[in-house]
mmCIF file of C-alpha atoms and ligand atoms in Angstrom:
data_model
loop_
_atom_site.group_PDB
_atom_site.id
_atom_site.type_symbol
_atom_site.label_atom_id
_atom_site.label_comp_id
_atom_site.label_asym_id
_atom_site.label_seq_id
_atom_site.Cartn_x
_atom_site.Cartn_y
_atom_site.Cartn_z
ATOM 1 C CA MET A 78 -0.033 -0.089 0.041
ATOM 2 C CA TYR A 79 2.959 2.354 0.390
ATOM 3 C CA ARG A 80 4.857 1.365 -2.470
ATOM 4 C CA ASN A 81 5.359 4.029 -5.328
ATOM 5 C CA VAL A 82 2.847 3.336 -8.025
ATOM 6 C CA GLY A 83 4.542 2.027 -11.147
ATOM 7 C CA GLY A 84 7.605 0.684 -9.878
ATOM 8 C CA HIS A 85 10.647 0.743 -7.545
ATOM 9 C CA MET A 86 11.937 3.663 -5.673
ATOM 10 C CA LYS A 87 15.076 5.531 -6.694
ATOM 11 C CA PRO A 88 18.357 5.732 -4.462
ATOM 12 C CA ASN A 89 19.170 8.942 -2.998
ATOM 13 C CA ARG A 90 22.433 10.578 -3.428
ATOM 14 C CA LEU A 91 24.110 11.901 -0.307
ATOM 15 C CA ALA A 92 27.496 12.762 -1.823
ATOM 16 C CA THR A 93 29.623 11.682 -4.745
ATOM 17 C CA GLY A 94 29.632 7.931 -4.588
ATOM 18 C CA VAL A 95 27.298 7.705 -1.325
ATOM 19 C CA HIS A 96 23.651 6.689 -1.931
ATOM 20 C CA ARG A 97 20.840 5.596 0.252
ATOM 21 C CA VAL A 98 19.161 2.405 -0.956
ATOM 22 C CA TYR A 99 15.955 1.559 0.948
ATOM 23 C CA ALA A 100 12.672 -0.099 1.436
ATOM 24 C CA ARG A 101 9.298 1.111 2.483
ATOM 25 C CA ILE A 102 7.447 -1.121 5.048
ATOM 26 C CA GLY A 103 3.768 -0.837 5.472
ATOM 27 C CA SER A 104 1.738 -1.270 8.629
ATOM 28 C CA ARG A 105 0.955 -5.033 8.347
ATOM 29 C CA ASP A 106 3.328 -6.308 10.844
ATOM 30 C CA LEU A 107 4.344 -5.033 14.401
ATOM 31 C CA PHE A 108 7.704 -3.765 14.650
ATOM 32 C CA GLU A 109 9.895 -5.952 16.669
ATOM 33 C CA GLY A 110 6.736 -7.980 16.901
ATOM 34 C CA ILE A 111 5.195 -5.668 19.632
ATOM 35 C CA TRP A 112 5.109 -1.923 18.297
ATOM 36 C CA PRO A 113 2.331 -0.872 15.774
ATOM 37 C CA ILE A 114 3.624 1.045 12.713
ATOM 38 C CA GLU A 115 0.617 2.870 11.451
ATOM 39 C CA HIS A 116 2.620 5.212 9.401
ATOM 40 C CA GLY A 117 5.068 2.548 8.359
ATOM 41 C CA VAL A 118 8.916 2.501 8.733
ATOM 42 C CA LEU A 119 11.773 2.779 6.230
ATOM 43 C CA LEU A 120 14.753 0.455 6.286
ATOM 44 C CA ASN A 121 17.621 2.411 5.008
ATOM 45 C CA SER A 122 20.901 1.031 3.547
ATOM 46 C CA TYR A 123 23.869 2.874 2.101
ATOM 47 C CA VAL A 124 26.393 2.376 -0.338
ATOM 48 C CA VAL A 125 29.734 3.971 -0.195
ATOM 49 C CA GLN A 126 31.849 3.796 -3.328
ATOM 50 C CA GLY A 127 35.506 4.591 -3.259
ATOM 51 C CA THR A 128 37.950 4.282 -6.102
ATOM 52 C CA LYS A 129 39.328 0.991 -4.725
ATOM 53 C CA ALA A 130 36.412 -0.719 -2.998
ATOM 54 C CA THR A 131 32.531 -0.500 -2.419
ATOM 55 C CA ALA A 132 30.849 -0.630 1.109
ATOM 56 C CA PHE A 133 27.536 -1.467 1.863
ATOM 57 C CA ILE A 134 26.167 -0.277 5.195
ATOM 58 C CA ASP A 135 23.526 -2.041 6.959
ATOM 59 C CA LEU A 136 21.047 -4.481 5.272
ATOM 60 C CA VAL A 137 17.266 -4.858 5.472
ATOM 61 C CA LYS A 138 15.130 -7.556 6.522
ATOM 62 C CA ASP A 139 13.597 -9.157 3.671
ATOM 63 C CA TRP A 140 10.208 -7.750 4.763
ATOM 64 C CA GLU A 141 7.512 -6.928 2.078
ATOM 65 C CA GLY A 142 9.864 -7.484 -0.727
ATOM 66 C CA ALA A 143 12.693 -5.068 0.775
ATOM 67 C CA VAL A 144 15.612 -7.039 -0.617
ATOM 68 C CA ASP A 145 14.143 -7.172 -4.221
ATOM 69 C CA GLU A 146 13.630 -3.368 -3.801
ATOM 70 C CA VAL A 147 17.097 -2.671 -2.657
ATOM 71 C CA GLU A 148 18.351 -4.949 -5.297
ATOM 72 C CA HIS A 149 16.651 -2.920 -7.981
ATOM 73 C CA GLN A 150 17.929 0.514 -6.571
ATOM 74 C CA LEU A 151 21.542 -0.938 -6.735
ATOM 75 C CA GLU A 152 20.818 -1.842 -10.373
ATOM 76 C CA SER A 153 19.969 1.759 -11.160
ATOM 77 C CA LEU A 154 23.502 2.485 -9.856
ATOM 78 C CA HIS A 155 24.891 -0.056 -12.069
ATOM 79 C CA LEU A 156 25.799 -2.225 -9.021
ATOM 80 C CA SER A 157 24.802 -5.642 -7.630
ATOM 81 C CA PHE A 158 25.250 -7.288 -4.268
ATOM 82 C CA LYS A 159 28.228 -9.032 -6.086
ATOM 83 C CA ASP A 160 29.995 -5.700 -6.461
ATOM 84 C CA ILE A 161 30.187 -5.285 -2.634
ATOM 85 C CA ASP A 162 33.839 -5.630 -1.080
ATOM 86 C CA TYR A 163 32.781 -4.737 2.665
ATOM 87 C CA LEU A 164 29.434 -5.320 4.181
ATOM 88 C CA VAL A 165 29.424 -3.090 7.590
ATOM 89 C CA LEU A 166 27.112 -4.338 10.166
ATOM 90 C CA ASN A 167 26.506 -1.492 12.508
ATOM 91 C CA HIS A 168 24.180 -3.291 14.555
ATOM 92 C CA MET A 169 23.016 -7.112 14.573
ATOM 93 C CA GLU A 170 19.052 -6.841 15.107
ATOM 94 C CA PRO A 171 17.645 -8.514 12.244
ATOM 95 C CA ASP A 172 15.843 -5.477 10.850
ATOM 96 C CA HIS A 173 19.223 -4.644 9.613
ATOM 97 C CA THR A 174 20.697 -8.003 9.010
ATOM 98 C CA GLY A 175 17.702 -10.393 8.240
ATOM 99 C CA SER A 176 18.916 -10.821 4.542
ATOM 100 C CA LEU A 177 22.481 -11.797 5.638
ATOM 101 C CA GLY A 178 22.282 -15.260 4.667
ATOM 102 C CA GLN A 179 20.811 -14.338 1.154
ATOM 103 C CA LEU A 180 23.523 -11.784 0.543
ATOM 104 C CA CYS A 181 26.480 -14.239 1.745
ATOM 105 C CA ARG A 182 25.263 -16.828 -0.788
ATOM 106 C CA LYS A 183 25.064 -14.214 -3.593
ATOM 107 C CA ASN A 184 28.304 -12.802 -2.519
ATOM 108 C CA PRO A 185 30.594 -15.233 -0.608
ATOM 109 C CA HIS A 186 33.698 -13.132 -0.980
ATOM 110 C CA MET A 187 32.763 -9.790 0.756
ATOM 111 C CA LYS A 188 34.180 -9.064 4.029
ATOM 112 C CA ILE A 189 31.862 -8.530 6.923
ATOM 113 C CA LEU A 190 32.889 -5.820 9.353
ATOM 114 C CA CYS A 191 31.295 -5.543 12.716
ATOM 115 C CA THR A 192 32.204 -4.853 16.305
ATOM 116 C CA LYS A 193 33.832 -8.119 18.390
ATOM 117 C CA LYS A 194 30.666 -8.595 20.152
ATOM 118 C CA ALA A 195 28.586 -8.813 16.987
ATOM 119 C CA VAL A 196 30.882 -11.608 15.740
ATOM 120 C CA PRO A 197 29.115 -14.515 17.942
ATOM 121 C CA LEU A 198 25.699 -13.049 16.946
ATOM 122 C CA VAL A 199 26.630 -13.372 13.206
ATOM 123 C CA LYS A 200 27.097 -16.745 13.782
ATOM 124 C CA ALA A 201 24.175 -17.465 16.042
ATOM 125 C CA PHE A 202 21.548 -15.710 13.931
ATOM 126 C CA TYR A 203 23.040 -16.669 10.439
ATOM 127 C CA LYS A 204 25.701 -19.460 10.799
ATOM 128 C CA VAL A 205 28.111 -17.171 9.095
ATOM 129 C CA GLU A 206 31.943 -17.381 10.186
ATOM 130 C CA GLU A 207 33.963 -16.884 7.052
ATOM 131 C CA ASN A 208 35.180 -13.406 6.165
ATOM 132 C CA VAL A 209 33.985 -11.891 9.391
ATOM 133 C CA GLN A 210 36.373 -9.321 10.503
ATOM 134 C CA ALA A 211 35.976 -7.549 14.048
ATOM 135 C CA VAL A 212 36.427 -3.866 14.130
ATOM 136 C CA ALA A 213 36.971 -1.271 17.098
ATOM 137 C CA SER A 214 36.663 2.326 17.609
ATOM 138 C CA GLY A 215 39.059 4.268 15.594
ATOM 139 C CA ASP A 216 39.772 1.571 12.973
ATOM 140 C CA LYS A 217 39.585 2.596 9.428
ATOM 141 C CA ILE A 218 38.959 1.048 6.169
ATOM 142 C CA ASP A 219 40.191 2.800 3.012
ATOM 143 C CA LEU A 220 38.000 2.511 0.122
ATOM 144 C CA GLY A 221 39.951 4.921 -2.069
ATOM 145 C CA GLY A 222 39.043 8.489 -1.706
ATOM 146 C CA LYS A 223 36.427 7.395 0.884
ATOM 147 C CA THR A 224 37.434 6.212 4.339
ATOM 148 C CA LEU A 225 35.093 4.205 6.903
ATOM 149 C CA VAL A 226 35.937 5.020 10.502
ATOM 150 C CA PHE A 227 34.230 2.964 13.174
ATOM 151 C CA GLU A 228 33.044 4.059 16.549
ATOM 152 C CA GLU A 229 31.596 1.691 19.072
ATOM 153 C CA THR A 230 28.272 3.128 20.532
ATOM 154 C CA PRO A 231 27.312 0.214 22.742
ATOM 155 C CA ASN A 232 23.509 -0.112 23.694
ATOM 156 C CA ILE A 233 22.218 2.195 21.098
ATOM 157 C CA HIS A 234 20.645 -0.067 20.538
ATOM 158 C CA TRP A 235 22.149 -3.515 21.618
ATOM 159 C CA PRO A 236 25.588 -3.900 23.208
ATOM 160 C CA GLU A 237 27.388 -4.759 19.849
ATOM 161 C CA THR A 238 26.357 -1.647 18.167
ATOM 162 C CA MET A 239 28.739 0.877 16.361
ATOM 163 C CA MET A 240 28.363 3.539 14.028
ATOM 164 C CA THR A 241 30.400 4.207 10.833
ATOM 165 C CA TYR A 242 31.672 7.863 9.792
ATOM 166 C CA VAL A 243 33.115 8.941 6.393
ATOM 167 C CA PRO A 244 35.260 12.017 7.129
ATOM 168 C CA GLU A 245 35.604 12.982 3.480
ATOM 169 C CA ASP A 246 31.888 13.698 3.390
ATOM 170 C CA GLY A 247 31.128 14.273 7.184
ATOM 171 C CA ILE A 248 28.471 11.557 7.043
ATOM 172 C CA LEU A 249 27.637 9.477 10.149
ATOM 173 C CA PHE A 250 25.859 6.226 9.378
ATOM 174 C CA SER A 251 24.066 5.883 12.870
ATOM 175 C CA CYS A 252 21.868 2.783 12.288
ATOM 176 C CA ASP A 253 19.126 3.018 15.023
ATOM 177 C CA ALA A 254 20.290 6.038 16.673
ATOM 178 C CA PHE A 255 18.773 9.237 15.366
ATOM 179 C CA GLY A 256 16.038 7.050 13.616
ATOM 180 C CA SER A 257 12.220 7.239 13.574
ATOM 181 C CA PHE A 258 9.143 5.508 12.574
ATOM 182 C CA GLY A 259 7.118 6.538 9.706
ATOM 183 C CA GLN A 260 7.822 6.833 5.963
ATOM 184 C CA TYR A 261 8.306 9.895 4.095
ATOM 185 C CA ASP A 262 8.428 10.769 0.448
ATOM 186 C CA HIS A 263 11.472 13.013 0.736
ATOM 187 C CA CYS A 264 14.894 11.748 1.896
ATOM 188 C CA PHE A 265 16.321 14.750 3.418
ATOM 189 C CA ASP A 266 15.323 17.158 6.159
ATOM 190 C CA ASP A 267 15.484 20.184 3.854
ATOM 191 C CA GLU A 268 12.980 18.721 1.501
ATOM 192 C CA LEU A 269 10.308 17.531 3.874
ATOM 193 C CA THR A 270 6.679 19.241 3.424
ATOM 194 C CA LYS A 271 4.975 20.560 6.680
ATOM 195 C CA GLU A 272 2.905 17.306 6.695
ATOM 196 C CA GLU A 273 5.990 15.258 6.790
ATOM 197 C CA TRP A 274 7.517 17.313 9.669
ATOM 198 C CA ASP A 275 4.127 17.077 11.472
ATOM 199 C CA LEU A 276 4.640 13.023 11.312
ATOM 200 C CA LEU A 277 8.365 13.048 11.676
ATOM 201 C CA ILE A 278 8.784 14.508 15.079
ATOM 202 C CA PRO A 279 6.010 12.691 16.878
ATOM 203 C CA GLU A 280 7.202 9.447 15.136
ATOM 204 C CA THR A 281 10.766 10.047 16.137
ATOM 205 C CA GLU A 282 9.653 10.576 19.803
ATOM 206 C CA ARG A 283 7.658 7.426 19.567
ATOM 207 C CA TYR A 284 10.303 5.478 18.111
ATOM 208 C CA TYR A 285 12.815 6.772 20.765
ATOM 209 C CA ALA A 286 10.448 5.819 23.504
ATOM 210 C CA ASN A 287 9.632 2.338 22.104
ATOM 211 C CA ILE A 288 12.992 1.157 20.979
ATOM 212 C CA VAL A 289 15.872 3.426 22.772
ATOM 213 C CA SER A 290 14.673 4.816 25.935
ATOM 214 C CA SER A 291 15.728 1.854 28.237
ATOM 215 C CA PHE A 292 19.281 2.779 27.045
ATOM 216 C CA SER A 293 19.121 6.384 27.573
ATOM 217 C CA GLN A 294 22.314 6.714 29.469
ATOM 218 C CA PHE A 295 24.236 5.196 26.502
ATOM 219 C CA VAL A 296 22.639 7.604 24.263
ATOM 220 C CA THR A 297 23.985 10.566 26.257
ATOM 221 C CA ARG A 298 27.418 8.882 26.650
ATOM 222 C CA GLY A 299 27.092 8.043 22.663
ATOM 223 C CA ILE A 300 26.374 11.759 21.848
ATOM 224 C CA GLN A 301 29.314 12.787 23.913
ATOM 225 C CA LYS A 302 31.472 10.387 22.191
ATOM 226 C CA LEU A 303 30.576 11.779 18.946
ATOM 227 C CA SER A 304 31.107 15.316 19.708
ATOM 228 C CA PRO A 305 34.644 15.453 18.479
ATOM 229 C CA LEU A 306 33.359 14.538 14.918
ATOM 230 C CA ASP A 307 32.543 16.939 12.285
ATOM 231 C CA ILE A 308 28.998 15.724 11.583
ATOM 232 C CA LYS A 309 27.571 17.181 8.417
ATOM 233 C CA MET A 310 24.944 14.651 7.889
ATOM 234 C CA VAL A 311 23.272 12.087 9.910
ATOM 235 C CA ALA A 312 22.266 8.970 7.915
ATOM 236 C CA PRO A 313 20.091 6.705 10.035
ATOM 237 C CA SER A 314 18.748 3.229 9.213
ATOM 238 C CA HIS A 315 15.246 4.399 9.907
ATOM 239 C CA GLY A 316 13.564 7.642 8.894
ATOM 240 C CA ILE A 317 15.205 10.585 6.905
ATOM 241 C CA VAL A 318 18.699 11.762 6.425
ATOM 242 C CA TRP A 319 19.355 15.020 8.303
ATOM 243 C CA ARG A 320 21.700 17.020 5.812
ATOM 244 C CA LYS A 321 20.643 20.463 6.471
ATOM 245 C CA ASP A 322 20.480 20.407 10.376
ATOM 246 C CA PRO A 323 21.961 17.228 11.806
ATOM 247 C CA ALA A 324 22.245 18.930 15.223
ATOM 248 C CA LYS A 325 18.462 19.091 15.396
ATOM 249 C CA VAL A 326 18.013 15.323 15.592
ATOM 250 C CA ILE A 327 21.015 14.790 17.851
ATOM 251 C CA GLY A 328 19.737 17.639 20.128
ATOM 252 C CA LEU A 329 16.259 15.862 20.105
ATOM 253 C CA TYR A 330 17.803 12.668 21.031
ATOM 254 C CA GLY A 331 19.937 14.259 23.774
ATOM 255 C CA ARG A 332 16.756 15.929 25.094
ATOM 256 C CA LEU A 333 14.703 12.631 25.034
ATOM 257 C CA ALA A 334 17.583 10.920 26.734
ATOM 258 C CA GLY A 335 17.393 13.322 29.579
ATOM 259 C CA TYR A 336 13.856 12.658 30.187
ATOM 260 C CA MET A 337 14.661 9.253 31.805
ATOM 261 C CA ASN A 338 15.131 10.613 35.310
ATOM 262 C CA GLY A 339 12.956 13.773 34.809
ATOM 263 C CA PRO A 340 11.821 16.305 34.688
ATOM 264 C CA ALA A 341 10.461 15.829 31.323
ATOM 265 C CA GLU A 342 8.105 18.279 29.899
ATOM 266 C CA PRO A 343 5.673 19.818 32.216
ATOM 267 C CA GLU A 344 2.722 17.749 30.920
ATOM 268 C CA ILE A 345 0.647 14.809 32.482
ATOM 269 C CA THR A 346 -0.088 11.573 30.868
ATOM 270 C CA PHE A 347 -3.436 10.251 31.999
ATOM 271 C CA VAL A 348 -3.840 6.646 31.433
ATOM 272 C CA TRP A 349 -6.948 4.856 32.365
ATOM 273 C CA SER A 350 -8.984 1.689 32.287
ATOM 274 C CA SER A 351 -12.441 1.152 33.435
ATOM 275 C CA MET A 352 -14.864 -2.058 33.673
ATOM 276 C CA TYR A 353 -18.362 -0.510 34.157
ATOM 277 C CA GLY A 354 -17.561 3.148 34.034
ATOM 278 C CA ASN A 355 -16.892 3.967 37.794
ATOM 279 C CA THR A 356 -13.271 4.670 37.107
ATOM 280 C CA ALA A 357 -14.150 6.316 33.652
ATOM 281 C CA ALA A 358 -16.603 8.598 35.467
ATOM 282 C CA MET A 359 -13.635 10.458 37.086
ATOM 283 C CA VAL A 360 -11.723 10.917 33.809
ATOM 284 C CA PRO A 361 -13.306 14.421 32.702
ATOM 285 C CA VAL A 362 -13.169 15.598 36.234
ATOM 286 C CA ILE A 363 -9.485 15.139 36.606
ATOM 287 C CA LYS A 364 -8.877 16.250 33.138
ATOM 288 C CA GLN A 365 -10.585 19.509 33.945
ATOM 289 C CA ALA A 366 -8.871 19.854 37.309
ATOM 290 C CA ILE A 367 -5.334 19.635 35.729
ATOM 291 C CA GLU A 368 -6.192 21.833 32.791
ATOM 292 C CA GLU A 369 -7.540 24.439 35.270
ATOM 293 C CA GLU A 370 -3.942 24.698 36.463
ATOM 294 C CA GLY A 371 -2.609 25.184 32.906
ATOM 295 C CA VAL A 372 -1.094 21.774 32.369
ATOM 296 C CA LYS A 373 -1.481 19.879 29.153
ATOM 297 C CA VAL A 374 -3.007 16.372 29.367
ATOM 298 C CA HIS A 375 -2.391 13.370 27.126
ATOM 299 C CA LEU A 376 -5.447 10.992 27.782
ATOM 300 C CA HIS A 377 -5.082 7.071 26.911
ATOM 301 C CA GLU A 378 -7.567 4.531 27.544
ATOM 302 C CA VAL A 379 -6.356 1.024 27.821
ATOM 303 C CA PRO A 380 -6.548 -1.576 26.401
ATOM 304 C CA ALA A 381 -8.283 0.367 23.504
ATOM 305 C CA GLU A 382 -4.894 2.158 22.912
ATOM 306 C CA HIS A 383 -1.726 0.394 22.228
ATOM 307 C CA ALA A 384 1.252 0.559 25.107
ATOM 308 C CA SER A 385 3.325 1.990 22.361
ATOM 309 C CA HIS A 386 1.445 5.340 22.384
ATOM 310 C CA VAL A 387 1.200 5.379 26.052
ATOM 311 C CA LEU A 388 5.010 5.001 26.502
ATOM 312 C CA ALA A 389 5.606 7.661 23.993
ATOM 313 C CA SER A 390 3.379 10.019 25.901
ATOM 314 C CA ALA A 391 4.510 8.933 29.351
ATOM 315 C CA TRP A 392 8.178 9.413 28.276
ATOM 316 C CA ARG A 393 7.745 13.087 27.505
ATOM 317 C CA SER A 394 5.625 13.762 30.400
ATOM 318 C CA SER A 395 6.805 14.754 34.032
ATOM 319 C CA GLY A 396 3.366 13.608 35.563
ATOM 320 C CA LEU A 397 1.361 10.559 35.290
ATOM 321 C CA VAL A 398 -2.204 9.847 36.390
ATOM 322 C CA ILE A 399 -3.074 5.949 36.738
ATOM 323 C CA GLY A 400 -6.770 5.246 36.847
ATOM 324 C CA MET A 401 -7.938 1.616 37.143
ATOM 325 C CA PRO A 402 -10.113 -0.518 38.891
ATOM 326 C CA THR A 403 -9.127 -3.692 41.155
ATOM 327 C CA TYR A 404 -9.745 -6.796 39.158
ATOM 328 C CA GLU A 405 -9.931 -9.912 41.152
ATOM 329 C CA TYR A 406 -7.858 -8.678 44.137
ATOM 330 C CA ARG A 407 -4.992 -7.158 41.720
ATOM 331 C CA MET A 408 -4.516 -4.488 39.214
ATOM 332 C CA PHE A 409 -6.592 -4.506 36.132
ATOM 333 C CA PRO A 410 -4.731 -6.703 33.844
ATOM 334 C CA PRO A 411 -4.158 -4.346 30.585
ATOM 335 C CA MET A 412 -2.849 -1.680 33.246
ATOM 336 C CA TYR A 413 -0.461 -4.149 34.647
ATOM 337 C CA HIS A 414 0.863 -4.531 31.169
ATOM 338 C CA ILE A 415 1.326 -0.794 30.639
ATOM 339 C CA LEU A 416 3.119 -0.499 33.945
ATOM 340 C CA ASP A 417 5.550 -3.361 33.078
ATOM 341 C CA ILE A 418 6.341 -1.541 29.843
ATOM 342 C CA LEU A 419 6.851 1.644 31.751
ATOM 343 C CA ASP A 420 9.025 -0.224 34.207
ATOM 344 C CA ARG A 421 11.147 -2.025 31.401
ATOM 345 C CA SER A 422 11.672 1.379 29.728
ATOM 346 C CA HIS A 423 12.689 3.040 32.875
ATOM 347 C CA VAL A 424 10.224 6.107 32.908
ATOM 348 C CA ASN A 425 11.750 6.950 36.145
ATOM 349 C CA ASN A 426 11.169 9.819 38.737
ATOM 350 C CA ARG A 427 7.802 10.977 37.665
ATOM 351 C CA LYS A 428 5.141 12.717 39.842
ATOM 352 C CA VAL A 429 2.201 10.347 39.886
ATOM 353 C CA MET A 430 -1.463 9.904 41.439
ATOM 354 C CA ARG A 431 -3.542 6.836 41.285
ATOM 355 C CA TYR A 432 -7.168 6.432 41.661
ATOM 356 C CA GLY A 433 -9.749 3.887 40.721
ATOM 357 C CA SER A 434 -12.812 1.949 41.800
ATOM 358 C CA PHE A 435 -13.457 -1.691 43.388
ATOM 359 C CA GLY A 436 -16.039 -3.952 43.892
ATOM 360 C CA TRP A 437 -15.933 -6.532 46.708
ATOM 361 C CA SER A 438 -12.455 -5.904 47.643
ATOM 362 C CA GLY A 439 -9.545 -3.741 46.900
ATOM 363 C CA GLY A 440 -5.901 -5.036 45.928
ATOM 364 C CA ALA A 441 -4.688 -3.139 42.886
ATOM 365 C CA GLN A 442 -2.549 -0.932 45.136
ATOM 366 C CA LYS A 443 -0.674 -3.960 46.342
ATOM 367 C CA GLN A 444 0.453 -4.508 42.828
ATOM 368 C CA PHE A 445 1.125 -0.882 42.128
ATOM 369 C CA ASP A 446 3.372 -0.137 45.072
ATOM 370 C CA PRO A 447 6.224 -2.267 43.607
ATOM 371 C CA PHE A 448 6.106 -0.192 40.573
ATOM 372 C CA VAL A 449 6.153 3.167 42.454
ATOM 373 C CA GLU A 450 9.273 1.822 44.173
ATOM 374 C CA SER A 451 11.187 0.434 41.203
ATOM 375 C CA LEU A 452 10.643 3.526 39.198
ATOM 376 C CA LYS A 453 11.220 5.914 42.060
ATOM 377 C CA TRP A 454 7.961 7.526 41.417
ATOM 378 C CA ASP A 455 6.769 10.370 43.892
ATOM 379 C CA CYS A 456 3.201 9.366 44.433
ATOM 380 C CA LEU A 457 1.352 12.428 45.473
ATOM 381 C CA GLY A 458 -1.809 10.501 46.395
ATOM 382 C CA VAL A 459 -4.069 7.586 46.075
ATOM 383 C CA VAL A 460 -7.879 7.528 46.042
ATOM 384 C CA GLU A 461 -9.783 4.216 45.797
ATOM 385 C CA TYR A 462 -13.525 3.962 46.240
ATOM 386 C CA GLN A 463 -15.884 1.047 46.475
ATOM 387 C CA GLY A 464 -18.391 1.370 43.501
ATOM 388 C CA SER A 465 -18.956 4.710 42.325
ATOM 389 C CA ALA A 466 -17.135 7.920 43.818
ATOM 390 C CA SER A 467 -18.825 10.069 46.415
ATOM 391 C CA GLU A 468 -18.782 13.511 46.534
ATOM 392 C CA ALA A 469 -15.997 13.219 49.227
ATOM 393 C CA ASP A 470 -14.040 10.949 46.975
ATOM 394 C CA LYS A 471 -14.394 13.458 43.984
ATOM 395 C CA ASN A 472 -13.225 16.102 46.064
ATOM 396 C CA LYS A 473 -10.228 14.178 47.145
ATOM 397 C CA ILE A 474 -9.560 13.303 43.645
ATOM 398 C CA ILE A 475 -9.776 16.914 42.341
ATOM 399 C CA GLU A 476 -7.507 18.154 45.195
ATOM 400 C CA THR A 477 -4.781 15.348 44.451
ATOM 401 C CA ALA A 478 -5.019 16.263 40.657
ATOM 402 C CA LYS A 479 -4.426 19.924 41.339
ATOM 403 C CA ALA A 480 -1.647 19.072 43.528
ATOM 404 C CA LEU A 481 -0.221 16.989 40.943
ATOM 405 C CA ALA A 482 -0.513 19.517 38.103
ATOM 406 C CA LYS A 483 1.162 22.258 40.383
ATOM 407 C CA SER A 484 4.122 19.982 41.279
ATOM 408 C CA VAL A 485 4.688 19.222 37.564
ATOM 409 C CA LYS A 486 4.607 22.903 36.650
ATOM 410 C CA ASP A 487 6.963 23.463 39.565
ATOM 411 C CA TRP A 488 9.386 20.949 38.778
ATOM 412 C CA LYS A 489 12.535 22.468 37.209
HETATM 413 FE FE1 FEO B 522 16.461 -1.065 13.929
HETATM 414 FE FE2 FEO B 522 17.886 -2.264 16.888
HETATM 415 O O1 FEO B 522 17.073 -2.311 15.164
#
């Protein structure tokens, strides 16, 4: 559904001898088997041609005809997979390596360059051991007028991850780092339409929260490590190429990494579940109380909304409201899933309130407390009520919501 009508896409020229070849992936599958991609995702590979040798940076997973698409784009550059001398694997996750076995069969002579930690993963995933060479930070490969310089950037995204820099053009091939969900008709930041920008920034934030957020301290460290490089262009393996303003996406990633331990933005993510309407009844009341304090609220009902969107919203918010009923002496199960996702992603140090209804017995709080402790949340109040909220419960809820909004506003 996302393919260009009438044929294959064209490669994009980043510099002399440097091109992006890529695939547009639609919304049929979940990314990593978990995250929805309603706006699709791009899988970008890059070709770097020197006078002596040709390198291919990061592969695509054979997903929705991606390998065939990339092969056609290579042909339009008068290249084929057989012409590759060096295959750079910046990162081993299969969205960037899935077609490695196919490629090795087509070109058994190319040299595979990856970090030492990636070598056993190449073997484990693809049973490939021949022609695999480990590289480390500062190592260089001379392609003839183009040099590949490697920089290990562990945990952005997996421990074995590195980036590749071409100093002659100042291009950083960053793989997952500085990437985005979504697919865009234009390749470069200076070409995007307003509609594409309106998609790109939220889809970069959601990609960050879903894929990278757990590793935020490594993102901060990685950005510091890259700071001596003269980066003229950032070319990630998902999303667009940042040619005009690479500092914009590096700065955005730096800011998002800083949200891990708070404060984030002075906003509140309000995530709620309800069985029979008694928890739902307080949603407009709380929303109004917060908005009266001038604080923006992001509302998410679960399980109607996917955790992907709740996580993206929670990541950028300094405050959280968790509304859920007790279900069989414990948390309402879909909310347990949300809290588990927030815990795995380290949405730490937030200002929080919880409220909700119970029937014959409470119990949700017992399961909520360990999350508060694990995530170092500052819980400003809990209001639980049997059946429907009384006037006194409602007043307590409003008072707590207003206190939460104030604490979020005042948190610098
Ligand atoms: Fe795009 Fe961590 O793979």
